[in-house]
Amino acid sequence: MPQLRLALCQVNATVGAIADNTDLVLARAREAAAAGARLVAFPEMVLTGYPVEDLALRRSFQRASREALDGLAQRLLDDGLGEVAVVVGYLDIDERARPKLGRPAGSPENALAVLHGGRVAIRSAKHHLPNYGVFDEYRYFVPGNVLPVVRLHGVDIAFAICEDLWQDGGPVAAARGANVGLLVVLNGSPYELNKDDTRLELCARRAAEAGATLAYVNLVGGQDELVFDGDSLVVSPTGQTLARAPQFEEAVLVVDVDLPAAGDPVDLDAGDVTVERVVISADPLPAWEVDEIAVGPRLASEAEVYAALVTGLRDYVRKNGFRSVILGLSGGIDSALVAAIACDAIGAANVHGVSMPSAYSSDHSRSDADDLAARTGCQFRTVPIAPMVDAFQDALKLSGLAEENLQARVRGVTLMGLSNAEGHLVLATGNKSELAAGYSTIYGDAVGGYAPLKDVPKTMVWKLSEWRNAEAERRGETPPIPPNSITKPPSAELRPGQLDSDSLPDYAVLDDLLDDYIEQDASAADLVAAGFDQELVEKILRLVDIAEYKRRQYPPGTKISLRAFGRDRRLPITNGWRERVPE
């Protein structure tokens, strides 16, 4: 049985940075080749970054991607890597397609190419185009209908792209008919909580369906709201996990696999997919002693989510050219968790916390903010806002909710002023539960360039805070979040004695209801049937529905759930529909 040393390179590409991404591919290909790999695979659209959105429709971007691919093939040859087969994802165009109404301009393709000997040995385009959740690929790409099969060192290897794995039929079905020994899938699969379990199960099932070993290589790193978690893996046709890369880390996973020798082509009926074959090397390699590859441990749920939030913030800061962040420290749990995430992402020296006490701020809000700064080592200052609020009040004579919101807006202006003066990125500290219910003040606590907790429910905020402190203790470090910030009742402190519980139900109940309504699209009747109080359902659904305009203006934030606000859940702002329980 022929052997093949395969390298899966899960790398952190940057959208639009084609030259930098090409350099990254070349560097990792050198690393893989030095480890003896004969086939080196990179993720979906690694040369352009992913997702490129409307950049896919620009002629100049399309040309730059294709030129980078050709240049990479030559650079690999010049570096002495011409005999290594390297497969990369990139943006291509279908030159045969004619302009047509309803077809993306220029007929762009989400494509892959196998490079060998200084040239493109074979190329193909993604067949199944996802058009749900965060994906709009019907808008950007035209589908391909080719399954590329390369004979390399006596093994037939097929290649597919991401959604082709998730959908029945198409390239995976064609791979079985083509009698391949290895199926390599290039992915740009965003993170969601517990998706790694679904991914492994899917890969095992598809490997069995294809009758081939399956290698899955994924992107890692943050891109706006999305985070890619890596988690590249190799599974056998019987479902055994042969190797698995770490989550949220760049890695080159080198794996020795025993594969069946290539036989005569079968090419059974593959529906609308055509099998195209190319021979690079027909003879197997001499056998060698195989090193066993350890399968790394998986992260627990809280550790996984926390790693996603750190990765998303770090890459948003780094890729957009910021060096530091600034946020308001209220002494509450949300700002404390955001500060801890920021310190872990970019270093405490680059995190600037600002305490902005008003006339209604409690003593513990100030002392807890001081405590957090001491625990994390972040930069810290106090800017009392009471004189500024008084100046506005003298001019405007506000009362009630308008007066409460004025305090939040003065804090927002303060943070934005310091941001402009000192070059920091402002972090909004609100969580998903508050944002869902409209408990955020536009131009107040909603100001900022990024919102790390935008997709994190309040109950998970507590879990993550407790986990982060426990993890610090396990490492022998100082827990970053003050215990009092975790245990005290949450409050905006915009009026005397104010608590969140004055106007919202217990957060465990609220988050359960919100999960059903927002992520599962449950109706009001469904929610009542599930056991929620009818009056509470009608109140919360009304709060959610009328706050759409606020969410539309909220900063981007890391997606961790099945359905995040923004790219996932898109509702009209002007909307006369209201969920009601039938009489």
Coordinates of C-alpha atoms in Angstrom, one line a residue:
M1 CA 0.0 0.0 0.0
P2 CA 1.6 3.4 -1.0
Q3 CA 2.5 5.9 1.6
L4 CA 2.1 9.7 1.4
R5 CA 3.3 12.4 3.8
L6 CA 0.6 15.0 3.8
A7 CA 0.8 18.5 5.4
L8 CA -2.3 20.5 6.3
C9 CA -1.4 24.2 6.8
Q10 CA -4.1 26.0 8.9
V11 CA -3.0 29.6 8.5
N12 CA -4.3 33.1 9.4
A13 CA -4.9 34.8 6.1
T14 CA -6.0 38.5 5.8
V15 CA -8.7 39.5 3.4
G16 CA -7.4 41.5 0.5
A17 CA -3.7 41.2 1.5
I18 CA -2.9 39.0 -1.5
A19 CA 0.9 39.6 -1.4
D20 CA 1.2 38.9 2.3
N21 CA -1.0 35.8 2.0
T22 CA 1.1 34.5 -0.8
D23 CA 4.3 35.0 1.3
L24 CA 2.6 33.2 4.1
V25 CA 1.7 30.2 1.9
L26 CA 5.3 30.1 0.6
A27 CA 6.8 30.1 4.1
R28 CA 4.5 27.3 5.3
A29 CA 5.1 25.3 2.2
R30 CA 8.8 25.5 2.9
E31 CA 8.2 24.3 6.5
A32 CA 6.0 21.4 5.3
A33 CA 8.5 20.4 2.7
A34 CA 11.4 20.5 5.2
A35 CA 9.3 18.0 7.3
G36 CA 9.2 15.7 4.2
A37 CA 5.6 16.4 3.0
R38 CA 4.9 15.6 -0.6
L39 CA 1.4 17.1 -0.7
V40 CA 0.8 20.4 1.1
A41 CA -2.8 21.7 1.4
F42 CA -4.0 25.2 2.4
P43 CA -7.5 26.5 3.2
E44 CA -10.2 27.9 1.0
M45 CA -9.3 31.2 -0.7
V46 CA -6.1 31.4 1.2
L47 CA -4.5 33.7 -1.3
T48 CA -7.3 36.4 -1.0
G49 CA -8.5 35.7 2.5
Y50 CA -12.1 34.8 3.2
P51 CA -14.8 35.9 2.9
V52 CA -14.0 38.6 0.3
E53 CA -17.6 39.8 -0.1
D54 CA -17.9 42.4 -3.0
L55 CA -14.2 42.3 -3.6
A56 CA -15.0 39.2 -5.6
L57 CA -16.8 41.3 -8.2
R58 CA -13.9 43.7 -8.8
R59 CA -11.9 43.0 -12.0
S60 CA -8.7 44.3 -10.5
F61 CA -9.0 41.9 -7.5
Q62 CA -9.8 39.0 -9.7
R63 CA -6.7 39.7 -11.9
A64 CA -4.5 40.1 -8.8
S65 CA -5.6 36.7 -7.4
R66 CA -4.9 34.9 -10.6
E67 CA -1.5 36.6 -11.0
A68 CA -0.6 35.7 -7.5
L69 CA -1.4 32.1 -8.2
D70 CA 0.8 31.9 -11.2
G71 CA 3.5 33.8 -9.4
L72 CA 3.3 31.4 -6.4
A73 CA 3.8 28.4 -8.7
Q74 CA 7.0 29.9 -10.1
R75 CA 8.2 30.9 -6.6
L76 CA 7.7 27.4 -5.3
L77 CA 9.8 26.1 -8.2
D78 CA 12.5 28.8 -7.7
D79 CA 12.7 27.8 -4.0
G80 CA 13.4 24.1 -4.9
L81 CA 9.8 23.0 -4.0
G82 CA 8.8 22.2 -7.6
E83 CA 8.4 18.5 -6.8
V84 CA 6.0 19.1 -3.9
A85 CA 2.3 19.3 -4.8
V86 CA 0.8 22.4 -3.2
V87 CA -3.0 23.0 -3.3
V88 CA -4.3 26.4 -2.5
G89 CA -7.7 28.2 -2.6
Y90 CA -8.0 31.4 -4.6
L91 CA -10.4 33.7 -6.5
D92 CA -10.7 32.7 -10.2
I93 CA -13.1 33.6 -13.0
D94 CA -15.0 31.4 -15.5
E95 CA -13.7 32.8 -18.8
R96 CA -16.2 30.7 -20.7
A97 CA -19.2 32.2 -19.1
R98 CA -21.1 34.9 -20.9
P99 CA -22.4 38.0 -19.1
K100 CA -25.9 37.2 -17.9
L101 CA -28.6 38.9 -15.8
G102 CA -28.5 37.4 -12.3
R103 CA -24.9 36.1 -12.7
P104 CA -22.2 37.8 -10.6
A105 CA -20.1 40.3 -12.6
G106 CA -17.1 38.7 -14.2
S107 CA -18.3 35.2 -13.3
P108 CA -16.0 34.8 -10.3
E109 CA -15.3 31.4 -8.9
N110 CA -14.3 30.2 -5.4
A111 CA -11.5 28.0 -6.8
L112 CA -8.6 25.7 -5.9
A113 CA -5.5 24.8 -7.8
V114 CA -2.8 22.2 -7.5
L115 CA 0.6 23.6 -8.2
H116 CA 3.5 21.4 -9.3
G117 CA 6.7 21.9 -11.3
G118 CA 6.2 25.7 -11.5
R119 CA 2.8 25.5 -13.1
V120 CA -0.9 24.9 -12.4
A121 CA -1.4 21.2 -12.8
I122 CA -5.2 21.3 -12.4
R123 CA -7.9 23.7 -11.1
S124 CA -11.5 23.6 -10.2
A125 CA -14.3 25.7 -8.6
K126 CA -16.6 25.1 -5.6
H127 CA -19.7 23.2 -6.7
H128 CA -22.2 23.8 -3.8
L129 CA -22.5 27.6 -3.0
P130 CA -23.8 28.3 0.5
N131 CA -26.4 31.0 0.7
Y132 CA -27.6 30.8 4.4
G133 CA -26.4 32.2 7.7
V134 CA -23.3 34.4 7.1
F135 CA -22.9 33.2 3.5
D136 CA -24.0 35.0 0.4
E137 CA -22.1 33.0 -2.2
Y138 CA -24.8 33.1 -4.9
R139 CA -24.1 36.8 -4.9
Y140 CA -20.4 36.4 -5.4
F141 CA -19.6 33.2 -7.3
V142 CA -20.7 30.9 -10.1
P143 CA -20.6 27.2 -9.3
G144 CA -18.1 24.7 -10.7
N145 CA -18.9 21.2 -12.0
V146 CA -15.5 19.5 -12.0
L147 CA -14.0 17.1 -9.5
P148 CA -10.2 17.3 -10.0
V149 CA -8.3 14.0 -9.4
V150 CA -4.5 14.0 -9.3
R151 CA -2.4 10.9 -9.3
L152 CA 0.5 11.6 -7.0
H153 CA 3.1 9.0 -6.1
G154 CA 0.8 6.2 -7.1
V155 CA -2.3 7.5 -5.3
D156 CA -5.4 9.1 -6.8
I157 CA -6.3 12.2 -4.8
A158 CA -9.5 14.2 -5.2
F159 CA -10.1 17.8 -4.1
A160 CA -13.2 19.7 -3.0
I161 CA -14.1 23.0 -1.2
C162 CA -15.9 23.4 2.1
E163 CA -19.7 23.4 1.3
D164 CA -19.1 20.5 -1.1
L165 CA -18.5 18.5 2.1
W166 CA -21.6 19.7 3.9
Q167 CA -24.0 19.0 1.1
D168 CA -25.1 15.6 -0.3
G169 CA -24.1 14.6 -3.8
G170 CA -21.7 16.6 -5.9
P171 CA -18.0 16.2 -5.6
V172 CA -18.0 13.8 -2.6
A173 CA -20.3 11.4 -4.4
A174 CA -18.2 11.8 -7.5
A175 CA -15.1 11.0 -5.4
R176 CA -16.4 7.5 -4.6
G177 CA -17.3 6.9 -8.2
A178 CA -13.8 8.0 -9.2
N179 CA -12.3 5.4 -6.8
V180 CA -9.9 7.8 -5.1
G181 CA -7.7 6.9 -2.1
L182 CA -7.7 10.4 -0.6
L183 CA -10.1 13.3 -0.5
V184 CA -8.7 16.7 0.4
V185 CA -11.2 19.4 1.4
L186 CA -10.2 23.1 1.6
N187 CA -12.3 25.0 4.1
G188 CA -13.1 28.5 5.4
S189 CA -15.5 27.2 8.0
P190 CA -16.4 29.8 10.7
Y191 CA -16.5 28.9 14.4
E192 CA -19.7 28.2 16.3
L193 CA -19.9 26.7 19.8
N194 CA -19.6 22.9 19.6
K195 CA -19.2 23.0 15.8
D196 CA -16.0 20.9 16.2
D197 CA -18.1 17.9 17.2
T198 CA -20.4 18.3 14.2
R199 CA -17.4 18.8 11.9
L200 CA -15.7 15.5 13.0
E201 CA -18.9 13.6 12.7
L202 CA -19.5 15.0 9.2
C203 CA -15.9 14.2 8.1
A204 CA -16.2 10.7 9.3
R205 CA -19.5 10.2 7.4
R206 CA -18.2 11.7 4.2
A207 CA -15.0 9.6 4.4
A208 CA -17.1 6.5 4.6
E209 CA -19.3 7.7 1.7
A210 CA -16.3 8.5 -0.5
G211 CA -14.6 5.2 0.6
A212 CA -11.4 7.3 1.1
T213 CA -9.3 8.9 3.7
L214 CA -10.4 12.5 4.2
A215 CA -8.2 15.4 5.0
Y216 CA -9.9 18.6 6.2
V217 CA -7.8 21.8 6.3
N218 CA -9.4 25.0 7.7
L219 CA -8.5 28.7 8.2
V220 CA -7.7 30.1 11.6
G221 CA -8.0 33.7 12.8
G222 CA -10.5 36.5 12.9
Q223 CA -12.2 38.4 10.0
D224 CA -14.6 41.1 11.1
E225 CA -17.4 39.2 13.0
L226 CA -16.2 35.8 12.0
V227 CA -13.6 33.6 13.7
F228 CA -12.0 30.6 12.1
D229 CA -10.9 27.9 14.6
G230 CA -8.6 25.7 12.5
D231 CA -9.3 22.2 13.8
S232 CA -7.9 20.6 10.7
L233 CA -8.1 16.9 10.8
V234 CA -7.6 13.6 8.9
V235 CA -10.0 10.7 9.2
S236 CA -9.9 7.2 7.8
P237 CA -12.6 5.6 5.7
T238 CA -13.7 3.7 8.8
G239 CA -14.1 7.0 10.8
Q240 CA -10.9 6.8 12.8
T241 CA -9.4 10.1 13.6
L242 CA -5.8 9.8 12.4
A243 CA -4.6 13.4 13.3
R244 CA -6.1 16.6 14.5
A245 CA -4.6 20.1 14.7
P246 CA -5.1 22.5 17.6
Q247 CA -8.0 25.0 17.8
F248 CA -7.4 28.7 17.3
E249 CA -3.7 28.3 16.5
E250 CA -1.7 28.4 13.3
A251 CA -0.2 25.0 12.7
V252 CA 1.3 22.7 10.1
L253 CA -0.1 19.3 10.7
V254 CA 2.1 16.7 9.0
V255 CA 0.6 13.2 8.7
D256 CA 1.8 9.9 7.2
V257 CA -1.1 8.0 5.6
D258 CA -1.2 4.6 4.0
L259 CA -3.5 4.8 0.9
P260 CA -4.7 2.3 -1.7
A261 CA -2.8 2.2 -4.9
A262 CA -4.4 3.9 -7.8
G263 CA -6.3 1.6 -10.1
D264 CA -8.0 1.9 -13.4
P265 CA -10.4 4.9 -13.6
V266 CA -14.0 4.0 -12.9
D267 CA -15.8 7.3 -13.2
L268 CA -19.3 6.1 -12.5
D269 CA -22.1 8.4 -13.1
A270 CA -21.5 11.5 -11.0
G271 CA -24.6 13.5 -12.0
D272 CA -23.7 17.1 -12.8
V273 CA -20.0 16.7 -11.8
T274 CA -17.3 15.8 -14.3
V275 CA -14.2 14.1 -13.2
E276 CA -11.0 15.5 -14.6
R277 CA -7.7 13.7 -14.1
V278 CA -4.0 14.5 -14.3
V279 CA -1.0 12.4 -13.6
I280 CA 1.9 14.0 -11.7
S281 CA 3.7 10.9 -10.6
A282 CA 2.5 7.3 -11.2
D283 CA 5.0 5.4 -9.1
P284 CA 4.7 5.0 -5.3
L285 CA 7.5 6.3 -3.0
P286 CA 9.8 3.9 -1.2
A287 CA 8.3 2.9 2.2
W288 CA 9.5 4.5 5.4
E289 CA 9.0 4.2 9.1
V290 CA 5.8 6.0 10.0
D291 CA 5.7 8.3 13.0
E292 CA 2.4 8.2 15.0
I293 CA 0.6 11.5 15.2
A294 CA -1.0 12.4 18.4
V295 CA -4.6 13.7 18.3
G296 CA -4.6 16.9 20.4
P297 CA -7.1 17.4 23.2
R298 CA -10.2 19.5 22.5
L299 CA -11.1 22.6 24.4
A300 CA -14.0 22.6 26.9
S301 CA -16.9 24.8 26.0
E302 CA -16.0 27.9 28.1
A303 CA -12.3 27.6 27.0
E304 CA -13.4 27.3 23.4
V305 CA -15.6 30.4 23.5
Y306 CA -13.0 32.4 25.3
A307 CA -10.4 31.5 22.8
A308 CA -12.7 32.6 20.0
L309 CA -13.4 35.9 21.6
V310 CA -9.6 36.5 22.2
T311 CA -8.8 35.6 18.6
G312 CA -11.6 37.7 17.1
L313 CA -10.6 40.8 19.1
R314 CA -6.8 40.3 18.5
D315 CA -7.2 40.0 14.8
Y316 CA -9.6 42.9 14.5
V317 CA -7.2 45.1 16.3
R318 CA -4.1 43.8 14.4
K319 CA -5.5 43.6 10.9
N320 CA -7.1 47.1 11.1
G321 CA -3.8 48.7 12.2
F322 CA -4.6 49.5 15.8
R323 CA -2.1 49.1 18.6
S324 CA -4.3 49.7 21.6
V325 CA -7.9 49.7 22.9
I326 CA -9.9 51.8 25.3
L327 CA -13.1 50.9 27.3
G328 CA -15.1 52.1 30.2
L329 CA -14.6 50.2 33.4
S330 CA -17.8 50.4 35.4
G331 CA -16.9 47.7 38.0
G332 CA -19.6 45.5 36.4
I333 CA -19.0 42.0 35.0
D334 CA -19.4 42.9 31.3
S335 CA -16.6 45.5 31.2
A336 CA -14.5 43.3 33.5
L337 CA -14.7 40.4 31.1
V338 CA -14.1 42.6 28.1
A339 CA -11.0 44.0 29.8
A340 CA -9.7 40.5 30.6
I341 CA -10.3 39.4 26.9
A342 CA -8.5 42.5 25.7
C343 CA -5.5 42.0 28.0
D344 CA -5.2 38.4 26.8
A345 CA -5.6 39.4 23.2
I346 CA -3.1 42.3 22.9
G347 CA -1.4 42.6 26.2
A348 CA -2.3 44.6 29.3
A349 CA 0.0 47.5 28.4
N350 CA -2.1 48.2 25.4
V351 CA -5.5 48.1 27.2
H352 CA -6.7 51.5 28.6
G353 CA -9.5 51.4 31.1
V354 CA -11.4 54.5 32.1
S355 CA -13.6 54.8 35.2
M356 CA -16.3 57.5 34.6
P357 CA -18.2 57.8 37.9
S358 CA -21.4 59.8 37.9
A359 CA -23.5 61.1 40.8
Y360 CA -25.2 57.7 41.0
S361 CA -22.1 55.5 40.9
S362 CA -21.7 53.3 43.9
D363 CA -18.5 53.0 45.9
H364 CA -18.1 49.4 44.8
S365 CA -18.3 50.3 41.1
R366 CA -15.2 52.5 41.6
S367 CA -13.4 50.1 43.9
D368 CA -14.1 47.1 41.6
A369 CA -12.8 49.0 38.6
D370 CA -9.6 49.8 40.6
D371 CA -9.3 46.2 41.6
L372 CA -9.6 45.0 38.0
A373 CA -6.9 47.4 36.8
A374 CA -4.6 46.1 39.6
R375 CA -5.3 42.5 38.8
T376 CA -4.8 42.8 35.0
G377 CA -2.1 45.5 34.9
C378 CA -4.0 47.4 32.3
Q379 CA -3.6 51.2 31.9
F380 CA -6.2 53.0 34.1
R381 CA -7.5 56.5 34.7
T382 CA -10.5 58.1 36.3
V383 CA -12.6 60.8 34.5
P384 CA -15.5 62.0 36.7
I385 CA -18.5 62.8 34.5
A386 CA -20.7 64.5 37.0
P387 CA -19.6 68.0 36.1
M388 CA -20.1 67.3 32.4
V389 CA -23.6 65.8 33.0
D390 CA -24.5 68.9 35.1
A391 CA -23.4 71.2 32.3
F392 CA -25.7 69.4 29.9
Q393 CA -28.5 69.3 32.4
D394 CA -28.3 73.1 33.0
A395 CA -28.8 73.6 29.3
L396 CA -31.3 70.8 28.5
K397 CA -33.3 70.3 31.7
L398 CA -33.8 66.6 31.0
S399 CA -35.7 64.1 33.2
G400 CA -36.6 60.5 33.4
L401 CA -35.0 58.1 30.9
A402 CA -33.5 61.0 28.9
E403 CA -31.6 62.1 32.0
E404 CA -30.4 58.5 32.6
N405 CA -29.3 58.1 29.0
L406 CA -27.4 61.4 29.2
Q407 CA -24.9 59.9 31.6
A408 CA -24.3 57.0 29.1
R409 CA -23.8 59.5 26.3
V410 CA -21.4 61.6 28.2
R411 CA -19.4 58.5 28.8
G412 CA -19.5 57.7 25.1
V413 CA -18.3 61.1 24.2
T414 CA -15.5 60.8 26.7
L415 CA -14.3 57.5 25.3
M416 CA -14.5 58.7 21.7
G417 CA -12.6 61.9 22.6
L418 CA -9.8 59.9 24.2
S419 CA -9.8 57.5 21.2
N420 CA -9.4 60.4 18.7
A421 CA -6.7 62.0 20.8
E422 CA -4.7 58.9 21.5
G423 CA -5.4 56.5 18.7
H424 CA -7.2 53.7 20.6
L425 CA -9.9 51.5 19.3
V426 CA -13.0 51.9 21.6
L427 CA -14.6 48.6 22.8
A428 CA -18.3 48.5 23.5
T429 CA -19.0 46.2 26.5
G430 CA -22.7 45.3 26.0
N431 CA -23.7 41.6 25.8
K432 CA -26.2 39.8 23.5
S433 CA -29.0 39.8 26.1
E434 CA -28.9 43.5 26.6
L435 CA -28.6 44.2 22.9
A436 CA -31.5 41.8 22.1
A437 CA -33.8 43.6 24.6
G438 CA -32.7 47.1 23.5
Y439 CA -30.9 47.8 26.8
S440 CA -28.2 49.9 25.2
T441 CA -28.0 53.6 24.6
I442 CA -27.2 54.8 21.1
Y443 CA -24.2 57.2 21.2
G444 CA -23.7 56.1 24.8
D445 CA -22.6 52.6 25.8
A446 CA -23.2 51.5 22.2
V447 CA -20.3 53.6 20.9
G448 CA -17.1 51.9 19.8
G449 CA -15.3 50.1 16.9
Y450 CA -15.7 46.6 18.2
A451 CA -18.0 44.7 20.6
P452 CA -16.4 41.5 21.9
L453 CA -19.5 40.4 23.8
K454 CA -22.0 41.2 21.1
D455 CA -22.9 37.5 20.6
V456 CA -22.4 36.4 24.3
P457 CA -25.6 36.0 26.4
K458 CA -25.4 37.4 29.9
T459 CA -25.5 33.9 31.5
M460 CA -22.5 33.0 29.5
V461 CA -20.7 36.2 30.6
W462 CA -20.9 34.8 34.1
K463 CA -19.7 31.4 33.0
L464 CA -16.7 32.8 31.1
S465 CA -15.7 35.1 33.9
E466 CA -15.8 32.2 36.4
W467 CA -13.9 30.0 34.0
R468 CA -11.2 32.7 33.3
N469 CA -10.6 33.2 37.0
A470 CA -10.4 29.4 37.7
E471 CA -8.0 29.1 34.8
A472 CA -5.8 31.8 36.3
E473 CA -5.8 30.0 39.6
R474 CA -4.9 26.7 37.9
R475 CA -1.9 28.4 36.3
G476 CA -0.9 30.0 39.6
E477 CA -1.8 33.5 38.3
T478 CA -3.9 36.3 39.7
P479 CA -7.5 35.9 38.6
P480 CA -8.2 39.0 36.4
I481 CA -11.9 39.6 37.3
P482 CA -12.8 40.9 40.8
P483 CA -15.0 38.4 42.6
N484 CA -17.4 41.2 43.5
S485 CA -18.0 42.0 39.8
I486 CA -19.2 38.4 39.4
T487 CA -21.4 38.1 42.5
K488 CA -23.1 41.5 42.8
P489 CA -26.5 42.1 41.1
P490 CA -26.1 43.7 37.6
S491 CA -27.0 47.4 37.4
A492 CA -26.5 50.2 34.9
E493 CA -26.3 52.7 37.9
L494 CA -28.1 55.4 36.0
R495 CA -30.5 56.2 38.9
P496 CA -30.5 55.5 42.7
G497 CA -30.7 51.8 43.6
Q498 CA -31.3 50.7 40.0
L499 CA -31.0 47.0 39.2
D500 CA -31.4 45.1 35.9
S501 CA -34.0 43.0 37.6
D502 CA -36.3 46.1 38.0
S503 CA -37.3 45.7 34.3
L504 CA -36.0 42.4 33.1
P505 CA -36.6 38.8 34.2
D506 CA -33.9 36.6 35.7
Y507 CA -31.2 36.3 33.0
A508 CA -31.4 32.5 33.0
V509 CA -35.1 32.8 31.9
L510 CA -34.4 35.7 29.6
D511 CA -31.6 34.0 27.8
D512 CA -33.6 30.8 27.4
L513 CA -36.4 32.7 25.8
L514 CA -34.1 34.8 23.6
D515 CA -32.4 31.7 22.4
D516 CA -35.7 30.2 21.2
Y517 CA -36.9 33.4 19.6
I518 CA -33.7 34.6 18.0
E519 CA -31.7 31.5 17.1
Q520 CA -34.6 29.0 16.6
D521 CA -37.2 31.5 15.1
A522 CA -39.9 30.3 17.6
S523 CA -43.2 32.1 17.4
A524 CA -45.0 33.7 20.4
A525 CA -47.3 30.7 20.4
D526 CA -44.4 28.3 20.4
L527 CA -42.8 30.1 23.3
V528 CA -45.9 30.0 25.4
A529 CA -46.4 26.3 24.5
A530 CA -42.8 25.7 25.7
G531 CA -43.8 27.0 29.1
F532 CA -42.9 30.7 29.1
D533 CA -45.3 33.1 30.7
Q534 CA -47.5 34.7 28.1
E535 CA -47.2 38.3 29.5
L536 CA -43.4 37.9 29.6
V537 CA -43.3 36.6 26.1
E538 CA -45.3 39.5 24.7
K539 CA -43.1 42.0 26.7
I540 CA -39.7 40.6 25.6
L541 CA -40.7 40.0 22.0
R542 CA -41.8 43.6 21.8
L543 CA -38.6 44.8 23.3
V544 CA -36.6 42.7 20.8
D545 CA -38.6 43.8 17.8
I546 CA -38.5 47.5 18.4
A547 CA -34.8 47.6 19.0
E548 CA -33.7 46.5 15.6
Y549 CA -32.6 50.0 14.7
K550 CA -30.3 50.0 17.7
R551 CA -28.7 46.7 16.7
R552 CA -28.2 48.0 13.1
Q553 CA -26.0 50.8 14.5
Y554 CA -24.1 48.6 17.0
P555 CA -20.4 47.8 16.3
P556 CA -19.4 44.5 14.9
G557 CA -18.5 41.7 17.3
T558 CA -17.3 38.1 17.4
K559 CA -19.8 35.5 16.3
I560 CA -19.9 32.5 18.5
S561 CA -23.5 31.3 18.2
L562 CA -25.7 29.7 15.5
R563 CA -27.3 33.0 14.8
A564 CA -25.6 36.3 15.7
F565 CA -27.0 39.8 15.2
G566 CA -25.7 41.3 11.9
R567 CA -24.7 38.9 9.1
D568 CA -26.8 36.0 10.5
R569 CA -30.0 37.7 11.5
R570 CA -31.2 40.4 9.1
L571 CA -34.6 42.0 9.8
P572 CA -36.1 45.2 8.4
I573 CA -35.9 48.2 10.7
T574 CA -39.3 49.5 9.5
N575 CA -41.4 46.4 10.3
G576 CA -45.1 46.2 11.1
W577 CA -45.0 42.5 11.9
R578 CA -45.4 41.6 15.6
E579 CA -45.5 38.1 17.1
R580 CA -48.7 37.5 19.1
V581 CA -50.2 34.6 20.9
P582 CA -53.5 33.6 19.2
E583 CA -56.6 34.3 21.3

